[in-house]
Coordinates of N, CA, C and O in Angstrom, one line a residue:
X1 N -43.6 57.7 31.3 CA -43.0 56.9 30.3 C -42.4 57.7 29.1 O -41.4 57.2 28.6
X2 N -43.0 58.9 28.8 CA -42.6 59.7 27.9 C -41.2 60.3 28.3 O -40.4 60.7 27.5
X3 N -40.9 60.4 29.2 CA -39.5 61.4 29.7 C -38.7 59.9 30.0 O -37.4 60.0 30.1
X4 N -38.9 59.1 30.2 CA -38.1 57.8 30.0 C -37.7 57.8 28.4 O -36.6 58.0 28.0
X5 N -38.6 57.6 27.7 CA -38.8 56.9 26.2 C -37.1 58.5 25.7 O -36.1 58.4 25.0
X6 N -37.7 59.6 26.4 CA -36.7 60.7 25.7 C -35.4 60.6 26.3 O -34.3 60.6 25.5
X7 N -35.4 60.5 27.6 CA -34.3 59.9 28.0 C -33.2 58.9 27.1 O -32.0 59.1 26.8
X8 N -33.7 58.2 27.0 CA -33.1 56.9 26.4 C -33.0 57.8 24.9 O -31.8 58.2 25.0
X9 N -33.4 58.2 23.9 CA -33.1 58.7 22.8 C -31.8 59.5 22.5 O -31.0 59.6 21.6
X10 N -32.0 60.2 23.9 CA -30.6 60.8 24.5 C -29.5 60.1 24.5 O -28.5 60.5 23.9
X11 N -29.7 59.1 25.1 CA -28.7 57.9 25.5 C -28.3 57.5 24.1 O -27.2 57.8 23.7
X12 N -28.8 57.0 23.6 CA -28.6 56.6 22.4 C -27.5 57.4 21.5 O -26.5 56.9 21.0
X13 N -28.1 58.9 21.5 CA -27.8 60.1 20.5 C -26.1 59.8 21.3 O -25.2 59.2 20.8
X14 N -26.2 60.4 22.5 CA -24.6 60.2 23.1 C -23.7 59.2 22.7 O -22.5 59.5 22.3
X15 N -24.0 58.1 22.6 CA -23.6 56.8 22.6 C -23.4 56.4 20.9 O -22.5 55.7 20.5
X16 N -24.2 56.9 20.3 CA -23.7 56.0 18.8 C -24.0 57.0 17.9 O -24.0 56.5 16.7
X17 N -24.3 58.8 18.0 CA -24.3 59.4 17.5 C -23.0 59.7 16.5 O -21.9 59.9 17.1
X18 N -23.1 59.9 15.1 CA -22.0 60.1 14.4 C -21.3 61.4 14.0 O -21.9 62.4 13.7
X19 N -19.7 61.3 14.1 CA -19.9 62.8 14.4 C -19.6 63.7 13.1 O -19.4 63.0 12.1
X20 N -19.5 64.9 12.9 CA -20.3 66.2 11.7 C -18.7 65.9 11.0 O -17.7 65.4 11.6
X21 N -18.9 66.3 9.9 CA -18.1 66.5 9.0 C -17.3 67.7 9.2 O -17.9 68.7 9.5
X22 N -16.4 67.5 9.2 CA -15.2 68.8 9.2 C -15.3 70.0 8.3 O -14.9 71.1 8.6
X23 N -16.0 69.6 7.1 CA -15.8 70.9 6.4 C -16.8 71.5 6.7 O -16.6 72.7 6.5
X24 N -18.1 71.1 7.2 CA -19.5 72.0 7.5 C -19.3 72.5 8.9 O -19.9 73.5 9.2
X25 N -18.3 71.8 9.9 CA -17.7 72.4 10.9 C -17.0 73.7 10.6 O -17.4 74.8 10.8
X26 N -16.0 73.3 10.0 CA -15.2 74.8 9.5 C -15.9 76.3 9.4 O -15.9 77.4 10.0
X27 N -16.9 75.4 7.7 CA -17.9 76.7 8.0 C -18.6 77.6 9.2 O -18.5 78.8 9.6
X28 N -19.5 76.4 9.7 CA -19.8 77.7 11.0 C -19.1 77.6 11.7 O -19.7 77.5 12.7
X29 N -17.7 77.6 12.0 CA -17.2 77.9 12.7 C -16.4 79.3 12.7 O -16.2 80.2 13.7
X30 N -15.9 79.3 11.3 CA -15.5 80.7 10.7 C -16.1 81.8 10.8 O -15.6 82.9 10.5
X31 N -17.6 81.6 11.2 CA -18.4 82.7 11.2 C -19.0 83.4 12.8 O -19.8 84.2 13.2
X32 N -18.4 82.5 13.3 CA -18.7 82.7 14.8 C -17.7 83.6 15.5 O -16.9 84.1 14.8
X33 N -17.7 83.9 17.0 CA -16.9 84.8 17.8 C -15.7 83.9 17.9 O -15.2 82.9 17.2
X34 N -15.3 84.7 19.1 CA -14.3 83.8 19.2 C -14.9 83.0 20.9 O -14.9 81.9 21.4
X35 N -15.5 84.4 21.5 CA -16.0 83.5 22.3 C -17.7 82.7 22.3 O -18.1 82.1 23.3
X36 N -18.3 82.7 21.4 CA -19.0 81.9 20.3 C -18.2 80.6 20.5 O -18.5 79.8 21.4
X37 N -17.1 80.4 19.8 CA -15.7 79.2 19.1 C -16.1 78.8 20.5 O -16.9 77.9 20.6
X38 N -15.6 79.5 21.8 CA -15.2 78.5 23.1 C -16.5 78.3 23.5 O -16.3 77.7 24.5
X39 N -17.7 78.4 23.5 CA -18.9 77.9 24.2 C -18.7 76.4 23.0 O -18.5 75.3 23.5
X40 N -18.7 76.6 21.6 CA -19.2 75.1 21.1 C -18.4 74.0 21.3 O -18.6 72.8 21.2
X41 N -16.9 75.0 22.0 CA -15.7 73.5 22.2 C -16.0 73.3 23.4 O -15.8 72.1 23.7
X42 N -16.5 74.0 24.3 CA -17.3 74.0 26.0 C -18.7 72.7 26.1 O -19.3 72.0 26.9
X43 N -18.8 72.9 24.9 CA -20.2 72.2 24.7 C -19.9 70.9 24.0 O -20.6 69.9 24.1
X44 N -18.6 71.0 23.1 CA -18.5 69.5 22.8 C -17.7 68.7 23.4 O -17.6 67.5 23.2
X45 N -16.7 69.6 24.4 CA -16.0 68.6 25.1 C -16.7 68.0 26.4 O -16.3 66.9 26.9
X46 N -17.8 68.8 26.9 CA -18.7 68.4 27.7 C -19.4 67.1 27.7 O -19.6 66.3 28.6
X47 N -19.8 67.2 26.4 CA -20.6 65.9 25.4 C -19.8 65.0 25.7 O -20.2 64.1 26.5
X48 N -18.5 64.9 25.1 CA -17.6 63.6 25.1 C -17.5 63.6 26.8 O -17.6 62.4 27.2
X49 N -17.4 64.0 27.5 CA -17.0 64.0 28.9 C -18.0 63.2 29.3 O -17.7 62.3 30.1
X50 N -19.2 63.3 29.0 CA -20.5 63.1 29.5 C -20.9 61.6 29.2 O -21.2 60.8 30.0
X51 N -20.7 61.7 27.6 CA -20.7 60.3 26.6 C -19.5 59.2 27.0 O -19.7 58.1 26.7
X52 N -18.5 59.7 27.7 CA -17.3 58.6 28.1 C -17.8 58.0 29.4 O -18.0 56.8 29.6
X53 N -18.1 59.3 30.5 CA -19.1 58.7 31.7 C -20.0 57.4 31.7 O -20.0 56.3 32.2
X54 N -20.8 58.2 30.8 CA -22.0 56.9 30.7 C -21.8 55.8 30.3 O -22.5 54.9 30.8
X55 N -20.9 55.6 29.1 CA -20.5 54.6 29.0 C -19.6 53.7 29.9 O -19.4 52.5 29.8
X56 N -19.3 54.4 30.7 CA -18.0 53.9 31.7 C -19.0 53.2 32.9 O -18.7 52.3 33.8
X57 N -20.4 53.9 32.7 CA -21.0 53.3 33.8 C -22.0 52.2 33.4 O -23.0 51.9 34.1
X58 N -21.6 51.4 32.0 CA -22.9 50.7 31.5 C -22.2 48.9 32.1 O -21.1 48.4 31.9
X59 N -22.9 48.5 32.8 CA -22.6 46.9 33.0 C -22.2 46.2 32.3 O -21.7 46.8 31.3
X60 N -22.0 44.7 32.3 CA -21.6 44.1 31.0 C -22.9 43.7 30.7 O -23.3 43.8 29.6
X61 N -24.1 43.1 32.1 CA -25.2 43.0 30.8 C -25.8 43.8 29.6 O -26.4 43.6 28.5
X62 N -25.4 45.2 30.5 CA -26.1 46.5 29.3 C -25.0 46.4 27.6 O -25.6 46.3 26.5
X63 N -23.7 46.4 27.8 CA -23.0 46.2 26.7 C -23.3 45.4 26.2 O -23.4 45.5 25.0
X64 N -23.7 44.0 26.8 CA -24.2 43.2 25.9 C -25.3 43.1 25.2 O -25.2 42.4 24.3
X65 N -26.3 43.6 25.5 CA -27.8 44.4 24.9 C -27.2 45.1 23.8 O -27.6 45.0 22.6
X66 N -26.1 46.1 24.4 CA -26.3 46.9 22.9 C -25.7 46.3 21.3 O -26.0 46.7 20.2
X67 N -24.3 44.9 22.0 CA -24.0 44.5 21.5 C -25.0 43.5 20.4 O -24.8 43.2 19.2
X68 N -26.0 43.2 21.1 CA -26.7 42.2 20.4 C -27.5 42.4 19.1 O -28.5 43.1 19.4
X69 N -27.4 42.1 18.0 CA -27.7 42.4 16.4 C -28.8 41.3 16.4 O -28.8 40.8 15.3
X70 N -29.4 41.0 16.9 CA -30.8 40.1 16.9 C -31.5 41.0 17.2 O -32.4 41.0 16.4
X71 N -31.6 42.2 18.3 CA -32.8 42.6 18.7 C -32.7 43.8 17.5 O -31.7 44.3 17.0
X72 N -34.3 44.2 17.3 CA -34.1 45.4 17.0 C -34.0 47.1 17.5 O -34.7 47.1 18.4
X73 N -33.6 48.1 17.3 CA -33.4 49.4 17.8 C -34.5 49.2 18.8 O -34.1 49.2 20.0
X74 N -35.3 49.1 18.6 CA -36.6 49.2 19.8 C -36.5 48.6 21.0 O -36.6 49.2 22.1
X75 N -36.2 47.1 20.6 CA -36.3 46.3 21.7 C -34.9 46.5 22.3 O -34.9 46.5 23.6
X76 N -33.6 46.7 21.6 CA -32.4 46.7 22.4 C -33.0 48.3 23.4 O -32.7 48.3 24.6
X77 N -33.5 49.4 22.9 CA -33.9 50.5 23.3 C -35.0 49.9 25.2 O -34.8 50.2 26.3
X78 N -35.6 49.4 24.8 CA -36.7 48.5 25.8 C -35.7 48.3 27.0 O -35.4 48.9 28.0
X79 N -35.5 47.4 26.4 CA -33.9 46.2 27.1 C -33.0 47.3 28.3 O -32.7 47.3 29.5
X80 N -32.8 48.0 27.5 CA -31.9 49.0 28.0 C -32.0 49.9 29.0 O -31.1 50.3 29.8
X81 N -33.5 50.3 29.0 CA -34.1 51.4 29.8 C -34.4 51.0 31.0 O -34.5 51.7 32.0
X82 N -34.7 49.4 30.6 CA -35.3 48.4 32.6 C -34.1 48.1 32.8 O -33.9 48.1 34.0
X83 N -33.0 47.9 32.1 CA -32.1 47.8 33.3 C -31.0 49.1 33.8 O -30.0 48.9 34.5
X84 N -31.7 50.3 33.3 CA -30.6 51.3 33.8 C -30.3 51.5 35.5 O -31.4 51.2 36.0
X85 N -29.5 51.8 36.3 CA -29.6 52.2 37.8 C -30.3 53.6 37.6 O -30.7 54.2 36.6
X86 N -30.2 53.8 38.8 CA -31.0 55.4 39.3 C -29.8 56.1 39.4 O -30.0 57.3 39.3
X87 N -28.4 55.7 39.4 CA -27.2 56.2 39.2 C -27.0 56.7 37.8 O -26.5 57.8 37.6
X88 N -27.4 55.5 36.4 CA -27.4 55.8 35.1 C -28.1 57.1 34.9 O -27.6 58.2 34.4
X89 N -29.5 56.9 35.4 CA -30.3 57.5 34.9 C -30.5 59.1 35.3 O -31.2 59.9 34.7
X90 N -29.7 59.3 36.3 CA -29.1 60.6 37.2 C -28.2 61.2 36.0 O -28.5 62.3 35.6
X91 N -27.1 60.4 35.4 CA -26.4 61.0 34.9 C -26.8 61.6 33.8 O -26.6 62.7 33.6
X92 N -27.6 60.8 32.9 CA -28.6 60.6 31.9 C -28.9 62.7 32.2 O -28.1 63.6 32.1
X93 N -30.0 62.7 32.5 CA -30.9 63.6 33.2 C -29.8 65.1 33.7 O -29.9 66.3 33.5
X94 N -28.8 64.4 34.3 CA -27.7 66.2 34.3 C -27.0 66.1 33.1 O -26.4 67.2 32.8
X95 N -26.9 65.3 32.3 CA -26.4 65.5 30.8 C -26.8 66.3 30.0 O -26.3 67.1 29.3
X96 N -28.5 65.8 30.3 CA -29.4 66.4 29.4 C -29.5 68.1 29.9 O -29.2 69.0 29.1
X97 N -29.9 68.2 31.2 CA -29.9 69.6 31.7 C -28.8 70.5 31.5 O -29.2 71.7 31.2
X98 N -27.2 70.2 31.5 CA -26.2 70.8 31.2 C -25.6 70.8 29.9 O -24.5 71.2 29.7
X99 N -26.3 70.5 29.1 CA -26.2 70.4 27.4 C -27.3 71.6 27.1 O -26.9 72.6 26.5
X100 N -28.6 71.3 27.6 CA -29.5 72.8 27.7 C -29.2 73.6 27.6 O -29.4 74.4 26.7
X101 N -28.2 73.9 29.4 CA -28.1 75.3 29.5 C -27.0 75.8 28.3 O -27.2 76.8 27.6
X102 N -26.2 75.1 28.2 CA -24.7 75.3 27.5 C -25.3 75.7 25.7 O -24.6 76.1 24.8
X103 N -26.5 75.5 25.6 CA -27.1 75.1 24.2 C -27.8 76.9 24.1 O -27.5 77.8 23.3
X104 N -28.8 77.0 25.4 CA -29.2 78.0 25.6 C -28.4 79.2 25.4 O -28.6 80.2 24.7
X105 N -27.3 78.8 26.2 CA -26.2 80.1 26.5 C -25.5 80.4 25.2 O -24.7 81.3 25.2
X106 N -25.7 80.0 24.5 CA -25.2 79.4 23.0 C -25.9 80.4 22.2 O -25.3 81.3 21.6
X107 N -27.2 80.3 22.2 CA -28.2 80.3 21.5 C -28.4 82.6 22.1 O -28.9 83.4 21.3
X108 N -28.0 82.9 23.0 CA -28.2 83.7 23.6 C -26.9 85.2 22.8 O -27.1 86.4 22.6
X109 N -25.8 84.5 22.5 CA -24.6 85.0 21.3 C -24.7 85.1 20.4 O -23.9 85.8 19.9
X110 N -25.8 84.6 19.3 CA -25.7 84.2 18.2 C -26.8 85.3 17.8 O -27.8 85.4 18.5
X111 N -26.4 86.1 16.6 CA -27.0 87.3 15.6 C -28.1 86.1 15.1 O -28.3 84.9 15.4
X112 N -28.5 87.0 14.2 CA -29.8 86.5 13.8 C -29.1 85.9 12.5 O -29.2 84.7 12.3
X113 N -28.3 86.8 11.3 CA -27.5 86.7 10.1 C -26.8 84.9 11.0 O -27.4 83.8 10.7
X114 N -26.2 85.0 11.5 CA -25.5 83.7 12.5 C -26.8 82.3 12.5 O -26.7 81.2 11.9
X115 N -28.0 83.0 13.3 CA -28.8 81.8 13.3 C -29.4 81.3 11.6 O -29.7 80.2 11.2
X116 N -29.5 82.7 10.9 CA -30.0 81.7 9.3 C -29.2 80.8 8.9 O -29.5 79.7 8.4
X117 N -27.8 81.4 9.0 CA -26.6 80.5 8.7 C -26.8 78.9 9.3 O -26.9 77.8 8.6
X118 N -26.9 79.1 10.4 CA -26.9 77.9 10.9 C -27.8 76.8 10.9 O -27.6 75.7 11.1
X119 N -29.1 77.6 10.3 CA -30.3 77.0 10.4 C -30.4 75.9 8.9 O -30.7 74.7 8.7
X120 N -29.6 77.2 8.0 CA -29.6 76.2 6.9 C -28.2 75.3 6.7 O -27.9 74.5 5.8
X121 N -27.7 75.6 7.8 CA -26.7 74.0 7.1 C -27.5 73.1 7.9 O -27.6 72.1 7.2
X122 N -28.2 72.9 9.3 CA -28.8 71.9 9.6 C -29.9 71.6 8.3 O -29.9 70.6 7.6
X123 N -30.6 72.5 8.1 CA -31.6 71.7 6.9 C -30.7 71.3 5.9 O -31.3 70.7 5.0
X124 N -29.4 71.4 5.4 CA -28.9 70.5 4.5 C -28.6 69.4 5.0 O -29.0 68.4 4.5
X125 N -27.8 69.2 6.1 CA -27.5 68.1 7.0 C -28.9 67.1 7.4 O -28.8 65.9 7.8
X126 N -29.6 67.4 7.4 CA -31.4 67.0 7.5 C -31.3 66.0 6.5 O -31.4 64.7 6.5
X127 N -31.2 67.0 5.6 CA -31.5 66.5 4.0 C -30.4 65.4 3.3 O -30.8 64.5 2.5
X128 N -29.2 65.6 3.8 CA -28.3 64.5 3.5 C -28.7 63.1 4.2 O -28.6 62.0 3.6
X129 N -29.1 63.4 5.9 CA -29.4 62.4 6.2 C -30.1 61.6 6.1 O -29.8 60.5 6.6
X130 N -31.6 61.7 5.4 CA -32.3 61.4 4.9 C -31.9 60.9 3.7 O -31.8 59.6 3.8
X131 N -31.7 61.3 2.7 CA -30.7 60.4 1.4 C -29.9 59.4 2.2 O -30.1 58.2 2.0
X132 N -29.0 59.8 2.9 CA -28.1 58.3 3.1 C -29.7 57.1 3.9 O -29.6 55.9 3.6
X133 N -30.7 57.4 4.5 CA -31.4 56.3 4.8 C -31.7 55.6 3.8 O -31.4 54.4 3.6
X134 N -32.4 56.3 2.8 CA -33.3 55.9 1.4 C -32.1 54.8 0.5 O -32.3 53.8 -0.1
X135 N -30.8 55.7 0.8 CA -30.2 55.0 0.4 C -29.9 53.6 0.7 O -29.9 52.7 -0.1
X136 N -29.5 53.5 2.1 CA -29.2 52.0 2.6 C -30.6 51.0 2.4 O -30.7 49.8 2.1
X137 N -32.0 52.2 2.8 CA -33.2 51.1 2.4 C -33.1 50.6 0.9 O -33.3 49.4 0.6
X138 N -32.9 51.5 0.2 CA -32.8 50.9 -1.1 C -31.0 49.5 -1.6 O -30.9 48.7 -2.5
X139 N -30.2 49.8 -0.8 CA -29.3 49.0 -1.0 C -29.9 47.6 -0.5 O -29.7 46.6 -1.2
X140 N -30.7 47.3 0.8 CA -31.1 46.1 2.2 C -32.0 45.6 0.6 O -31.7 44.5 0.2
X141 N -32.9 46.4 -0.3 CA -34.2 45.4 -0.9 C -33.2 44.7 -1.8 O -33.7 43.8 -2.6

């Protein structure tokens, strides 16, 4: 149930994840190789490749699950996972595996000066994201 439940989080992240701001792109980007540069465009054209697939493979009942603004994240999340094929969920599962390796191989280039870099713009990015929630909860009361 647990590697289902991650699965689908996956799915999700592909599917409605939003994408980085340009200028925090730039940054690490400027500070990388060059062949660094082509693993992360390797890795994000992969992503969209991957993310266009699965989408291309979702039913209309499944679009309409996600379409539906009555349920909430959970249950559209529920909804979603009983009706995937074993075809979905194949793809699901080498997405995940081939994002790994490409993440790994990634991770295998990168200096240490490179990983602090990196480390702290994700904790600022963390940190923004978290404000924009607080924020919209505080906009909903």
């Amino acid at each position: 149930m647990k590697s289902t439940t991650t699965l689908l989080i996956i799915a999700f992240m592909l599917l409605l994840s939003p994408t980085k701001t340009m200028a925090q792109d730039k940054d690490a980007i400027e500070n990388l190789t060059i062949e660094q540069q082509k693993l992360l465009k390797e890795q994000r054209d992969l992503m969209k490749a991957n993310r266009d697939a699965f989408k291309a493979s979702l039913t209309a009942e499944q679009l309409a699950i996600l379409k539906d603004r009555t349920l909430t994240k959970e249950q559209q999340q529920s909804a979603l996972v009983a009706t995937f094929t074993a075809t979905q969920k194949a793809i699901l599962s080498e997405n995940r595996e081939r994002a790994k390796a490409l993440k790994e191989e990634f991770r295998t280039t990168i200096t240490k000066e490179q990983r602090q870099q990196l480390h702290s713009q994700n904790e600022n990015k963390i940190r923004e994201k978290i404000n924009e929630i607080k924020e919209r909860k505080m906009r909903k009361n």
